[in-house]
PDB file of C-alpha atoms in Angstrom:
ATOM      1  CA  MET A  25     118.484   6.910  43.163  1.00 80.00           C
ATOM      2  CA  ALA A  26     115.680   4.473  43.940  1.00 85.00           C
ATOM      3  CA  ILE A  27     113.097   7.197  44.489  1.00 87.00           C
ATOM      4  CA  PHE A  28     113.824   8.694  41.063  1.00 86.00           C
ATOM      5  CA  MET A  29     113.669   5.266  39.419  1.00 90.00           C
ATOM      6  CA  VAL A  30     110.353   4.463  41.101  1.00 91.00           C
ATOM      7  CA  GLN A  31     108.896   7.825  40.090  1.00 92.00           C
ATOM      8  CA  GLY A  32     110.021   7.419  36.478  1.00 91.00           C
ATOM      9  CA  THR A  33     108.742   3.840  36.345  1.00 92.00           C
ATOM     10  CA  VAL A  34     105.331   4.827  37.730  1.00 95.00           C
ATOM     11  CA  ILE A  35     105.044   7.632  35.180  1.00 95.00           C
ATOM     12  CA  GLY A  36     106.048   5.166  32.438  1.00 94.00           C
ATOM     13  CA  ILE A  37     103.450   2.608  33.546  1.00 94.00           C
ATOM     14  CA  VAL A  38     100.662   5.201  33.762  1.00 96.00           C
ATOM     15  CA  GLY A  39     101.595   6.708  30.393  1.00 96.00           C
ATOM     16  CA  THR A  40     101.791   3.297  28.735  1.00 95.00           C
ATOM     17  CA  LEU A  41      98.404   2.256  30.130  1.00 96.00           C
ATOM     18  CA  ILE A  42      96.710   5.500  29.100  1.00 97.00           C
ATOM     19  CA  GLY A  43      98.291   5.358  25.650  1.00 96.00           C
ATOM     20  CA  GLY A  44      97.352   1.699  25.222  1.00 95.00           C
ATOM     21  CA  VAL A  45      93.728   2.272  26.207  1.00 96.00           C
ATOM     22  CA  LEU A  46      93.407   5.351  23.977  1.00 96.00           C
ATOM     23  CA  GLY A  47      95.039   3.450  21.104  1.00 94.00           C
ATOM     24  CA  ILE A  48      92.623   0.539  21.479  1.00 95.00           C
ATOM     25  CA  ILE A  49      89.657   2.912  21.568  1.00 95.00           C
ATOM     26  CA  ALA A  50      90.934   4.722  18.466  1.00 92.00           C
ATOM     27  CA  ALA A  51      91.548   1.442  16.604  1.00 92.00           C
ATOM     28  CA  LEU A  52      88.068   0.159  17.374  1.00 92.00           C
ATOM     29  CA  ASN A  53      86.429   3.442  16.305  1.00 91.00           C
ATOM     30  CA  VAL A  54      88.632   4.481  13.385  1.00 89.00           C
ATOM     31  CA  SER A  55      85.722   4.822  10.937  1.00 85.00           C
ATOM     32  CA  SER A  56      83.890   7.143  13.315  1.00 88.00           C
ATOM     33  CA  LEU A  57      87.051   9.180  13.888  1.00 89.00           C
ATOM     34  CA  VAL A  58      87.640   9.569  10.147  1.00 85.00           C
ATOM     35  CA  GLY A  59      84.028  10.705   9.696  1.00 86.00           C
ATOM     36  CA  TRP A  60      84.411  13.203  12.536  1.00 90.00           C
ATOM     37  CA  VAL A  61      87.646  14.626  11.057  1.00 88.00           C
ATOM     38  CA  GLU A  62      85.939  14.952   7.671  1.00 87.00           C
ATOM     39  CA  ARG A  63      82.974  16.804   9.215  1.00 91.00           C
ATOM     40  CA  VAL A  64      85.184  19.134  11.259  1.00 93.00           C
ATOM     41  CA  SER A  65      87.665  19.914   8.479  1.00 91.00           C
ATOM     42  CA  GLY A  66      85.164  19.927   5.622  1.00 88.00           C
ATOM     43  CA  GLN A  67      87.573  17.818   3.563  1.00 84.00           C
ATOM     44  CA  HIS A  68      87.027  14.307   2.279  1.00 82.00           C
ATOM     45  CA  ILE A  69      90.049  12.325   3.499  1.00 79.00           C
ATOM     46  CA  PHE A  70      89.780   9.263   1.255  1.00 76.00           C
ATOM     47  CA  SER A  71      88.662  10.719  -2.050  1.00 74.00           C
ATOM     48  CA  SER A  72      87.823   7.983  -4.549  1.00 71.00           C
ATOM     49  CA  ASP A  73      89.500  10.081  -7.261  1.00 74.00           C
ATOM     50  CA  VAL A  74      92.871   9.789  -5.541  1.00 76.00           C
ATOM     51  CA  TYR A  75      92.828   6.660  -3.362  1.00 75.00           C
ATOM     52  CA  PHE A  76      91.817   3.086  -4.137  1.00 78.00           C
ATOM     53  CA  ILE A  77      90.221   2.702  -0.710  1.00 74.00           C
ATOM     54  CA  SER A  78      87.162   4.437   0.660  1.00 71.00           C
ATOM     55  CA  ASN A  79      87.787   3.740   4.354  1.00 72.00           C
ATOM     56  CA  LEU A  80      90.641   3.034   6.738  1.00 77.00           C
ATOM     57  CA  PRO A  81      90.718  -0.646   7.700  1.00 81.00           C
ATOM     58  CA  SER A  82      91.668  -1.491  11.256  1.00 85.00           C
ATOM     59  CA  GLN A  83      92.163  -4.906  12.806  1.00 89.00           C
ATOM     60  CA  LEU A  84      93.021  -5.050  16.497  1.00 91.00           C
ATOM     61  CA  GLN A  85      95.366  -7.890  17.453  1.00 93.00           C
ATOM     62  CA  GLY A  86      96.180  -8.642  21.074  1.00 92.00           C
ATOM     63  CA  GLY A  87      99.775  -9.628  20.353  1.00 95.00           C
ATOM     64  CA  ASP A  88     100.460  -6.309  18.645  1.00 95.00           C
ATOM     65  CA  VAL A  89      98.918  -4.368  21.530  1.00 95.00           C
ATOM     66  CA  LEU A  90     101.018  -6.305  24.033  1.00 96.00           C
ATOM     67  CA  LEU A  91     104.206  -5.800  21.994  1.00 97.00           C
ATOM     68  CA  ILE A  92     103.641  -2.056  21.599  1.00 95.00           C
ATOM     69  CA  CYS A  93     102.756  -1.535  25.276  1.00 95.00           C
ATOM     70  CA  SER A  94     105.783  -3.600  26.349  1.00 96.00           C
ATOM     71  CA  ALA A  95     108.069  -1.586  24.089  1.00 96.00           C
ATOM     72  CA  GLY A  96     106.619   1.660  25.456  1.00 94.00           C
ATOM     73  CA  PHE A  97     107.198   0.556  29.033  1.00 94.00           C
ATOM     74  CA  ILE A  98     110.742  -0.689  28.365  1.00 95.00           C
ATOM     75  CA  LEU A  99     111.701   2.519  26.554  1.00 95.00           C
ATOM     76  CA  SER A 100     110.261   4.684  29.326  1.00 93.00           C
ATOM     77  CA  PHE A 101     112.164   2.642  31.914  1.00 92.00           C
ATOM     78  CA  LEU A 102     115.416   2.969  29.955  1.00 93.00           C
ATOM     79  CA  ALA A 103     114.831   6.703  29.572  1.00 93.00           C
ATOM     80  CA  THR A 104     114.503   6.951  33.364  1.00 92.00           C
ATOM     81  CA  ILE A 105     117.899   5.460  34.197  1.00 92.00           C
ATOM     82  CA  TYR A 106     120.234   8.309  33.167  1.00 92.00           C
ATOM     83  CA  PRO A 107     118.204  11.209  34.662  1.00 89.00           C
ATOM     84  CA  ALA A 108     117.752   9.222  37.889  1.00 88.00           C
ATOM     85  CA  TRP A 109     121.471   8.576  38.072  1.00 89.00           C
ATOM     86  CA  ARG A 110     122.246  12.268  37.430  1.00 88.00           C
ATOM     87  CA  ALA A 111     119.698  13.425  40.032  1.00 84.00           C
ATOM     88  CA  ALA A 112     121.143  11.029  42.600  1.00 84.00           C
ATOM     89  CA  GLN A 113     124.632  12.500  42.082  1.00 86.00           C
ATOM     90  CA  ILE A 114     123.581  16.056  42.996  1.00 82.00           C
ATOM     91  CA  GLN A 115     123.928  17.097  46.619  1.00 81.00           C
ATOM     92  CA  PRO A 116     120.622  18.531  47.957  1.00 76.00           C
ATOM     93  CA  ALA A 117     122.300  21.637  49.408  1.00 72.00           C
ATOM     94  CA  HIS A 118     123.972  22.393  46.074  1.00 73.00           C
ATOM     95  CA  ALA A 119     120.712  21.912  44.146  1.00 69.00           C
ATOM     96  CA  LEU A 120     118.806  24.256  46.471  1.00 76.00           C
ATOM     97  CA  ARG A 121     121.504  26.940  46.623  1.00 75.00           C
ATOM     98  CA  TYR A 122     120.186  28.842  43.592  1.00 69.00           C
ATOM     99  CA  GLU A 123     116.475  28.525  44.442  1.00 64.00           C
TER     100      GLU A 123
END
């Protein structure tokens, strides 16, 4: 069971780190991303006729980033437990019989 837990934990760590870095980059460049989406789609996202704001404010806070990354890691670890337990219960010969 340990090998399945380690594999799931490593995937969770890598996914959390990649998601955290991409989220930070997106939060720091949200105005540029909105402008890019508007150019690509040809639609004005924050029309002054409809919305009271003309841009999307973004404020990056370290505590929020840490909380979100921690929650992502914990949830990925918890999601690893049951499949690892199930995989450890299967006999290798039985699993390979139908391959």
